[in-house]
């Protein structure tokens, strides 16, 4: 039966190629439209996860190689072992070997970049159908690393169904991509969310992660200012939400001072409460089970469900492109719940602004100060559909990113008691235990070591393992000409964990960020670690995320010694890197 299922899946997939082709082209049309009208190459960017999943499965031979080596060594892995691939024999490619002394400096044609052919990819793709249990849902950068190990520092994926995709990891190559960036950079979106918004909800656009061109710029310009203003206005309220988590930890610890295995859910509650406070100026009680309402439970459940099924729909076979699969239905149901709640707050804000005859008040900066971020965005005149989509993206991706990055940070501090002690000394020097005054922006500015601890944690466990861009003009990389319209995947998680970019890259060493002079001579150093992306399209929520992480970490380290006694926690990729084990931290009271 399994055999039949495998065969039928493969056949269905094969027969679907024609339909797929249409889909790829359709999904790219929007991206391509945003490039100059006279664009010569039409790029067809596959969903990033799809590419990564698929490319592992393809045959490793490259046509027209000048040299091949056959090897049966196990695949070197970054995080997880995939025995399926490890035992396979494969051919290692070598790009054209040029005799020394005759180095021709003219750029090599794009077609000569080594890499797998997408057609070959289909041959083996069916073996990796996650339903058949061959490859887990939560693969991370391992497949990408595998491609670099196979083909070198620049890899091209090409074939009849997708146009050209290039993967890179060297900081100097990443710098080149950002140097060519236009005023309207194009990045890949999340296809299933795009589908949900445009087809299921019939919204007018797909959201800030997916919006492109002038549509994106309009929303970004209107969101940027209110977002930055609100963050400093809400520092006191965010700090008291962090205090609630401290109290909660005191109540849920066992006799060994260890929190329950579902502590991640408490971090989720903290992340959502912070979001509610800033976005809606509302304190809902996510962290207080005695006050929990049907809304708190609904939001947390919907967020967890949406996250899980978004990841399942995006990776592996994207059958939802042809019909609404059970996974897609679950995702859409969870998104509907979030959408309904967001819609409620949008309507409330609209009514409030109308009632308070906003047009007069908005001119007064003091009146504006008390508005929630949502109200400020509405004052800017952003369309309510766009706000609804932006908020959902912020919850599903932004809030999730903060929660998981904070989880990894606490893990690194628990695993490195000397670093934690140094951090504690810094925190106490800025916020003495006896001091009852609330944290202000300046307190955080005086904590460089805390910032370094966060940065180092993001280097080792970034929320997103890669950045993507569509080239708006041709560039030269590693001796190859990369034409305009090529879709580039920058594997920043790999970049920041390579010895040539960071000494002892696997070690958690926040000190490295305090010795900036060491790196001053390297013009590409800043491109070695880009957890929030780079340029005009970088993370909109960076300040918000950093502020939340600083406040919570300062509070926790000030109150507790954090310990962790179990096996190493690594990351698994569920659209955002998440810990692969329970966060069984011990929080011991400091005297
Ligand atoms: C530690 C937490 C976070 C990390 C590591 C992170 C990282 C990123 C990255 C890498 C990007 C893509 C940037 C690029 O392509 O150059 C991004 C985009 C974005 N992030 Fe974050 N993010 C975090 C938290 C947040 C939060 C809390 C929010 C909002 C509540 C948020 C909102 C956004 C938005 C709206 C975009 C799309 C920006 C655009 O396309 O213009 N992020 N984020």
mmCIF file with all atom_site columns, N, CA and C and ligand atoms in Angstrom, residues 178 187 208-209 216 220 275 390 394 398-399 401-402 405 458 463-464 467-469 530-534 536-542 544-545 548-549, ligand 1:
data_model
loop_
_atom_site.group_PDB
_atom_site.id
_atom_site.type_symbol
_atom_site.label_atom_id
_atom_site.label_alt_id
_atom_site.label_comp_id
_atom_site.label_asym_id
_atom_site.label_entity_id
_atom_site.label_seq_id
_atom_site.pdbx_PDB_ins_code
_atom_site.Cartn_x
_atom_site.Cartn_y
_atom_site.Cartn_z
_atom_site.occupancy
_atom_site.B_iso_or_equiv
_atom_site.pdbx_formal_charge
_atom_site.auth_seq_id
_atom_site.auth_comp_id
_atom_site.auth_asym_id
_atom_site.auth_atom_id
_atom_site.pdbx_PDB_model_num
ATOM   1   N  N   . UNK A 1 178 ? 23.734 43.506 -1.578 1.00 0.00 ? 178 UNK A N   1
ATOM   2   C  CA  . UNK A 1 178 ? 23.096 44.669 -0.951 1.00 0.00 ? 178 UNK A CA  1
ATOM   3   C  C   . UNK A 1 178 ? 23.531 45.976 -1.606 1.00 0.00 ? 178 UNK A C   1
ATOM   4   N  N   . UNK A 1 187 ? 11.865 40.864 -2.059 1.00 0.00 ? 187 UNK A N   1
ATOM   5   C  CA  . UNK A 1 187 ? 12.243 39.689 -1.274 1.00 0.00 ? 187 UNK A CA  1
ATOM   6   C  C   . UNK A 1 187 ? 11.176 38.622 -1.474 1.00 0.00 ? 187 UNK A C   1
ATOM   7   N  N   . UNK A 1 208 ? 3.190  42.697 4.391  1.00 0.00 ? 208 UNK A N   1
ATOM   8   C  CA  . UNK A 1 208 ? 4.491  43.349 4.281  1.00 0.00 ? 208 UNK A CA  1
ATOM   9   C  C   . UNK A 1 208 ? 5.635  42.401 3.946  1.00 0.00 ? 208 UNK A C   1
ATOM   10  N  N   . UNK A 1 209 ? 5.539  41.138 4.371  1.00 0.00 ? 209 UNK A N   1
ATOM   11  C  CA  . UNK A 1 209 ? 6.595  40.203 4.006  1.00 0.00 ? 209 UNK A CA  1
ATOM   12  C  C   . UNK A 1 209 ? 6.521  39.913 2.506  1.00 0.00 ? 209 UNK A C   1
ATOM   13  N  N   . UNK A 1 216 ? 4.665  48.306 -1.177 1.00 0.00 ? 216 UNK A N   1
ATOM   14  C  CA  . UNK A 1 216 ? 5.429  48.032 0.047  1.00 0.00 ? 216 UNK A CA  1
ATOM   15  C  C   . UNK A 1 216 ? 5.966  49.337 0.646  1.00 0.00 ? 216 UNK A C   1
ATOM   16  N  N   . UNK A 1 220 ? 5.485  50.847 4.369  1.00 0.00 ? 220 UNK A N   1
ATOM   17  C  CA  . UNK A 1 220 ? 6.685  50.956 5.210  1.00 0.00 ? 220 UNK A CA  1
ATOM   18  C  C   . UNK A 1 220 ? 6.872  52.383 5.716  1.00 0.00 ? 220 UNK A C   1
ATOM   19  N  N   . UNK A 1 275 ? 3.082  42.464 22.747 1.00 0.00 ? 275 UNK A N   1
ATOM   20  C  CA  . UNK A 1 275 ? 2.522  42.919 21.466 1.00 0.00 ? 275 UNK A CA  1
ATOM   21  C  C   . UNK A 1 275 ? 1.206  43.673 21.690 1.00 0.00 ? 275 UNK A C   1
ATOM   22  N  N   . UNK A 1 390 ? -0.593 43.387 8.118  1.00 0.00 ? 390 UNK A N   1
ATOM   23  C  CA  . UNK A 1 390 ? 0.675  43.721 8.783  1.00 0.00 ? 390 UNK A CA  1
ATOM   24  C  C   . UNK A 1 390 ? 0.690  43.165 10.204 1.00 0.00 ? 390 UNK A C   1
ATOM   25  N  N   . UNK A 1 394 ? 3.130  40.388 11.804 1.00 0.00 ? 394 UNK A N   1
ATOM   26  C  CA  . UNK A 1 394 ? 3.927  40.718 12.990 1.00 0.00 ? 394 UNK A CA  1
ATOM   27  C  C   . UNK A 1 394 ? 3.728  39.669 14.083 1.00 0.00 ? 394 UNK A C   1
ATOM   28  N  N   . UNK A 1 398 ? 6.919  37.968 13.579 1.00 0.00 ? 398 UNK A N   1
ATOM   29  C  CA  . UNK A 1 398 ? 7.690  38.835 14.472 1.00 0.00 ? 398 UNK A CA  1
ATOM   30  C  C   . UNK A 1 398 ? 7.659  38.362 15.921 1.00 0.00 ? 398 UNK A C   1
ATOM   31  N  N   . UNK A 1 399 ? 6.444  38.154 16.460 1.00 0.00 ? 399 UNK A N   1
ATOM   32  C  CA  . UNK A 1 399 ? 6.338  37.743 17.867 1.00 0.00 ? 399 UNK A CA  1
ATOM   33  C  C   . UNK A 1 399 ? 7.008  36.381 18.048 1.00 0.00 ? 399 UNK A C   1
ATOM   34  N  N   . UNK A 1 401 ? 9.451  35.227 16.384 1.00 0.00 ? 401 UNK A N   1
ATOM   35  C  CA  . UNK A 1 401 ? 10.910 35.402 16.319 1.00 0.00 ? 401 UNK A CA  1
ATOM   36  C  C   . UNK A 1 401 ? 11.444 35.855 17.677 1.00 0.00 ? 401 UNK A C   1
ATOM   37  N  N   . UNK A 1 402 ? 10.776 36.834 18.295 1.00 0.00 ? 402 UNK A N   1
ATOM   38  C  CA  . UNK A 1 402 ? 11.269 37.343 19.581 1.00 0.00 ? 402 UNK A CA  1
ATOM   39  C  C   . UNK A 1 402 ? 11.252 36.250 20.650 1.00 0.00 ? 402 UNK A C   1
ATOM   40  N  N   . UNK A 1 405 ? 14.036 33.702 19.949 1.00 0.00 ? 405 UNK A N   1
ATOM   41  C  CA  . UNK A 1 405 ? 15.378 34.269 20.151 1.00 0.00 ? 405 UNK A CA  1
ATOM   42  C  C   . UNK A 1 405 ? 15.629 34.452 21.642 1.00 0.00 ? 405 UNK A C   1
ATOM   43  N  N   . UNK A 1 458 ? 22.006 35.815 18.716 1.00 0.00 ? 458 UNK A N   1
ATOM   44  C  CA  . UNK A 1 458 ? 21.413 35.902 17.370 1.00 0.00 ? 458 UNK A CA  1
ATOM   45  C  C   . UNK A 1 458 ? 22.389 35.420 16.299 1.00 0.00 ? 458 UNK A C   1
ATOM   46  N  N   . UNK A 1 463 ? 16.783 34.069 14.034 1.00 0.00 ? 463 UNK A N   1
ATOM   47  C  CA  . UNK A 1 463 ? 15.397 33.616 13.851 1.00 0.00 ? 463 UNK A CA  1
ATOM   48  C  C   . UNK A 1 463 ? 15.212 33.044 12.443 1.00 0.00 ? 463 UNK A C   1
ATOM   49  N  N   . UNK A 1 464 ? 15.845 33.705 11.464 1.00 0.00 ? 464 UNK A N   1
ATOM   50  C  CA  . UNK A 1 464 ? 15.687 33.262 10.076 1.00 0.00 ? 464 UNK A CA  1
ATOM   51  C  C   . UNK A 1 464 ? 17.058 32.891 9.508  1.00 0.00 ? 464 UNK A C   1
ATOM   52  N  N   . UNK A 1 467 ? 18.450 35.137 4.075  1.00 0.00 ? 467 UNK A N   1
ATOM   53  C  CA  . UNK A 1 467 ? 17.812 36.346 3.551  1.00 0.00 ? 467 UNK A CA  1
ATOM   54  C  C   . UNK A 1 467 ? 17.668 36.135 2.045  1.00 0.00 ? 467 UNK A C   1
ATOM   55  N  N   . UNK A 1 468 ? 16.707 36.787 1.452  1.00 0.00 ? 468 UNK A N   1
ATOM   56  C  CA  . UNK A 1 468 ? 16.531 36.615 0.004  1.00 0.00 ? 468 UNK A CA  1
ATOM   57  C  C   . UNK A 1 468 ? 16.346 37.965 -0.687 1.00 0.00 ? 468 UNK A C   1
ATOM   58  N  N   . UNK A 1 469 ? 16.815 38.055 -1.910 1.00 0.00 ? 469 UNK A N   1
ATOM   59  C  CA  . UNK A 1 469 ? 16.606 39.259 -2.729 1.00 0.00 ? 469 UNK A CA  1
ATOM   60  C  C   . UNK A 1 469 ? 16.530 38.865 -4.203 1.00 0.00 ? 469 UNK A C   1
ATOM   61  N  N   . UNK A 1 530 ? 23.870 39.035 10.015 1.00 0.00 ? 530 UNK A N   1
ATOM   62  C  CA  . UNK A 1 530 ? 22.757 39.946 9.719  1.00 0.00 ? 530 UNK A CA  1
ATOM   63  C  C   . UNK A 1 530 ? 21.432 39.356 10.228 1.00 0.00 ? 530 UNK A C   1
ATOM   64  N  N   . UNK A 1 531 ? 21.281 39.226 11.542 1.00 0.00 ? 531 UNK A N   1
ATOM   65  C  CA  . UNK A 1 531 ? 20.062 38.567 12.034 1.00 0.00 ? 531 UNK A CA  1
ATOM   66  C  C   . UNK A 1 531 ? 18.778 39.338 11.710 1.00 0.00 ? 531 UNK A C   1
ATOM   67  N  N   . UNK A 1 532 ? 18.892 40.649 11.505 1.00 0.00 ? 532 UNK A N   1
ATOM   68  C  CA  . UNK A 1 532 ? 17.690 41.436 11.183 1.00 0.00 ? 532 UNK A CA  1
ATOM   69  C  C   . UNK A 1 532 ? 17.672 41.851 9.712  1.00 0.00 ? 532 UNK A C   1
ATOM   70  N  N   . UNK A 1 533 ? 18.508 41.241 8.919  1.00 0.00 ? 533 UNK A N   1
ATOM   71  C  CA  . UNK A 1 533 ? 18.562 41.600 7.508  1.00 0.00 ? 533 UNK A CA  1
ATOM   72  C  C   . UNK A 1 533 ? 19.387 42.861 7.324  1.00 0.00 ? 533 UNK A C   1
ATOM   73  N  N   . UNK A 1 534 ? 19.232 43.487 6.163  1.00 0.00 ? 534 UNK A N   1
ATOM   74  C  CA  . UNK A 1 534 ? 20.062 44.645 5.871  1.00 0.00 ? 534 UNK A CA  1
ATOM   75  C  C   . UNK A 1 534 ? 19.335 45.561 4.902  1.00 0.00 ? 534 UNK A C   1
ATOM   76  N  N   . UNK A 1 536 ? 17.105 48.857 3.369  1.00 0.00 ? 536 UNK A N   1
ATOM   77  C  CA  . UNK A 1 536 ? 15.776 49.441 3.548  1.00 0.00 ? 536 UNK A CA  1
ATOM   78  C  C   . UNK A 1 536 ? 14.705 48.377 3.825  1.00 0.00 ? 536 UNK A C   1
ATOM   79  N  N   . UNK A 1 537 ? 14.999 47.137 3.407  1.00 0.00 ? 537 UNK A N   1
ATOM   80  C  CA  . UNK A 1 537 ? 14.005 46.072 3.622  1.00 0.00 ? 537 UNK A CA  1
ATOM   81  C  C   . UNK A 1 537 ? 14.295 45.236 4.861  1.00 0.00 ? 537 UNK A C   1
ATOM   82  N  N   . UNK A 1 538 ? 15.155 45.769 5.725  1.00 0.00 ? 538 UNK A N   1
ATOM   83  C  CA  . UNK A 1 538 ? 15.484 44.983 6.923  1.00 0.00 ? 538 UNK A CA  1
ATOM   84  C  C   . UNK A 1 538 ? 14.298 44.986 7.889  1.00 0.00 ? 538 UNK A C   1
ATOM   85  N  N   . UNK A 1 539 ? 14.464 44.281 8.994  1.00 0.00 ? 539 UNK A N   1
ATOM   86  C  CA  . UNK A 1 539 ? 13.339 44.051 9.918  1.00 0.00 ? 539 UNK A CA  1
ATOM   87  C  C   . UNK A 1 539 ? 12.743 45.351 10.444 1.00 0.00 ? 539 UNK A C   1
ATOM   88  N  N   . UNK A 1 540 ? 11.421 45.460 10.312 1.00 0.00 ? 540 UNK A N   1
ATOM   89  C  CA  . UNK A 1 540 ? 10.732 46.645 10.819 1.00 0.00 ? 540 UNK A CA  1
ATOM   90  C  C   . UNK A 1 540 ? 10.633 46.619 12.342 1.00 0.00 ? 540 UNK A C   1
ATOM   91  N  N   . UNK A 1 541 ? 10.675 45.424 12.899 1.00 0.00 ? 541 UNK A N   1
ATOM   92  C  CA  . UNK A 1 541 ? 10.453 45.294 14.341 1.00 0.00 ? 541 UNK A CA  1
ATOM   93  C  C   . UNK A 1 541 ? 11.746 45.170 15.143 1.00 0.00 ? 541 UNK A C   1
ATOM   94  N  N   . UNK A 1 542 ? 12.896 45.526 14.523 1.00 0.00 ? 542 UNK A N   1
ATOM   95  C  CA  . UNK A 1 542 ? 14.192 45.308 15.198 1.00 0.00 ? 542 UNK A CA  1
ATOM   96  C  C   . UNK A 1 542 ? 14.246 45.995 16.570 1.00 0.00 ? 542 UNK A C   1
ATOM   97  N  N   . UNK A 1 544 ? 11.865 47.071 18.434 1.00 0.00 ? 544 UNK A N   1
ATOM   98  C  CA  . UNK A 1 544 ? 10.863 46.503 19.343 1.00 0.00 ? 544 UNK A CA  1
ATOM   99  C  C   . UNK A 1 544 ? 11.384 45.178 19.923 1.00 0.00 ? 544 UNK A C   1
ATOM   100 N  N   . UNK A 1 545 ? 11.932 44.359 19.051 1.00 0.00 ? 545 UNK A N   1
ATOM   101 C  CA  . UNK A 1 545 ? 12.427 43.043 19.470 1.00 0.00 ? 545 UNK A CA  1
ATOM   102 C  C   . UNK A 1 545 ? 13.585 43.197 20.450 1.00 0.00 ? 545 UNK A C   1
ATOM   103 N  N   . UNK A 1 548 ? 12.397 44.448 23.887 1.00 0.00 ? 548 UNK A N   1
ATOM   104 C  CA  . UNK A 1 548 ? 11.731 43.387 24.660 1.00 0.00 ? 548 UNK A CA  1
ATOM   105 C  C   . UNK A 1 548 ? 12.752 42.411 25.243 1.00 0.00 ? 548 UNK A C   1
ATOM   106 N  N   . UNK A 1 549 ? 13.697 42.021 24.408 1.00 0.00 ? 549 UNK A N   1
ATOM   107 C  CA  . UNK A 1 549 ? 14.690 41.034 24.863 1.00 0.00 ? 549 UNK A CA  1
ATOM   108 C  C   . UNK A 1 549 ? 15.577 41.617 25.961 1.00 0.00 ? 549 UNK A C   1
HETATM 109 C  C1  . LIG B 2 .   ? 14.495 38.882 17.408 1.00 0.00 ? 1   LIG B C1  1
HETATM 110 C  C2  . LIG B 2 .   ? 13.419 39.061 16.688 1.00 0.00 ? 1   LIG B C2  1
HETATM 111 C  C3  . LIG B 2 .   ? 13.373 39.299 15.207 1.00 0.00 ? 1   LIG B C3  1
HETATM 112 C  C4  . LIG B 2 .   ? 14.264 38.946 14.234 1.00 0.00 ? 1   LIG B C4  1
HETATM 113 C  C5  . LIG B 2 .   ? 15.590 38.212 14.408 1.00 0.00 ? 1   LIG B C5  1
HETATM 114 C  C6  . LIG B 2 .   ? 13.730 39.421 12.968 1.00 0.00 ? 1   LIG B C6  1
HETATM 115 C  C7  . LIG B 2 .   ? 14.357 39.258 11.744 1.00 0.00 ? 1   LIG B C7  1
HETATM 116 C  C8  . LIG B 2 .   ? 13.837 39.701 10.534 1.00 0.00 ? 1   LIG B C8  1
HETATM 117 C  C9  . LIG B 2 .   ? 14.471 39.492 9.261  1.00 0.00 ? 1   LIG B C9  1
HETATM 118 C  C10 . LIG B 2 .   ? 15.790 38.752 9.026  1.00 0.00 ? 1   LIG B C10 1
HETATM 119 C  C11 . LIG B 2 .   ? 13.695 40.074 8.327  1.00 0.00 ? 1   LIG B C11 1
HETATM 120 C  C12 . LIG B 2 .   ? 13.987 40.114 6.808  1.00 0.00 ? 1   LIG B C12 1
HETATM 121 C  C13 . LIG B 2 .   ? 14.913 41.294 6.577  1.00 0.00 ? 1   LIG B C13 1
HETATM 122 C  C14 . LIG B 2 .   ? 15.515 41.382 5.190  1.00 0.00 ? 1   LIG B C14 1
HETATM 123 O  O1  . LIG B 2 .   ? 15.025 40.733 4.252  1.00 0.00 ? 1   LIG B O1  1
HETATM 124 O  O2  . LIG B 2 .   ? 16.516 42.127 5.015  1.00 0.00 ? 1   LIG B O2  1
HETATM 125 C  C15 . LIG B 2 .   ? 12.553 40.660 8.995  1.00 0.00 ? 1   LIG B C15 1
HETATM 126 C  C16 . LIG B 2 .   ? 11.550 41.350 8.364  1.00 0.00 ? 1   LIG B C16 1
HETATM 127 C  C17 . LIG B 2 .   ? 10.478 41.895 9.035  1.00 0.00 ? 1   LIG B C17 1
HETATM 128 N  N1  . LIG B 2 .   ? 10.255 41.872 10.398 1.00 0.00 ? 1   LIG B N1  1
HETATM 129 FE FE1 . LIG B 2 .   ? 11.432 41.031 11.812 1.00 0.00 ? 1   LIG B FE1 1
HETATM 130 N  N2  . LIG B 2 .   ? 12.538 40.033 13.196 1.00 0.00 ? 1   LIG B N2  1
HETATM 131 C  C18 . LIG B 2 .   ? 12.283 39.995 14.550 1.00 0.00 ? 1   LIG B C18 1
HETATM 132 C  C19 . LIG B 2 .   ? 11.196 40.527 15.203 1.00 0.00 ? 1   LIG B C19 1
HETATM 133 C  C20 . LIG B 2 .   ? 10.213 41.261 14.617 1.00 0.00 ? 1   LIG B C20 1
HETATM 134 C  C21 . LIG B 2 .   ? 9.114  41.883 15.319 1.00 0.00 ? 1   LIG B C21 1
HETATM 135 C  C22 . LIG B 2 .   ? 8.895  41.854 16.827 1.00 0.00 ? 1   LIG B C22 1
HETATM 136 C  C23 . LIG B 2 .   ? 8.347  42.493 14.384 1.00 0.00 ? 1   LIG B C23 1
HETATM 137 C  C24 . LIG B 2 .   ? 7.099  43.296 14.565 1.00 0.00 ? 1   LIG B C24 1
HETATM 138 C  C25 . LIG B 2 .   ? 6.261  43.166 15.558 1.00 0.00 ? 1   LIG B C25 1
HETATM 139 C  C26 . LIG B 2 .   ? 8.952  42.252 13.087 1.00 0.00 ? 1   LIG B C26 1
HETATM 140 C  C27 . LIG B 2 .   ? 8.463  42.711 11.900 1.00 0.00 ? 1   LIG B C27 1
HETATM 141 C  C28 . LIG B 2 .   ? 9.059  42.521 10.654 1.00 0.00 ? 1   LIG B C28 1
HETATM 142 C  C29 . LIG B 2 .   ? 8.486  42.995 9.398  1.00 0.00 ? 1   LIG B C29 1
HETATM 143 C  C30 . LIG B 2 .   ? 7.175  43.748 9.237  1.00 0.00 ? 1   LIG B C30 1
HETATM 144 C  C31 . LIG B 2 .   ? 9.384  42.617 8.384  1.00 0.00 ? 1   LIG B C31 1
HETATM 145 C  C32 . LIG B 2 .   ? 9.238  42.880 6.879  1.00 0.00 ? 1   LIG B C32 1
HETATM 146 C  C33 . LIG B 2 .   ? 9.968  44.179 6.580  1.00 0.00 ? 1   LIG B C33 1
HETATM 147 C  C34 . LIG B 2 .   ? 9.886  44.602 5.130  1.00 0.00 ? 1   LIG B C34 1
HETATM 148 O  O3  . LIG B 2 .   ? 9.706  43.759 4.248  1.00 0.00 ? 1   LIG B O3  1
HETATM 149 O  O4  . LIG B 2 .   ? 10.011 45.803 4.893  1.00 0.00 ? 1   LIG B O4  1
HETATM 150 N  N3  . LIG B 2 .   ? 10.081 41.506 13.265 1.00 0.00 ? 1   LIG B N3  1
HETATM 151 N  N4  . LIG B 2 .   ? 12.664 40.410 10.340 1.00 0.00 ? 1   LIG B N4  1
#
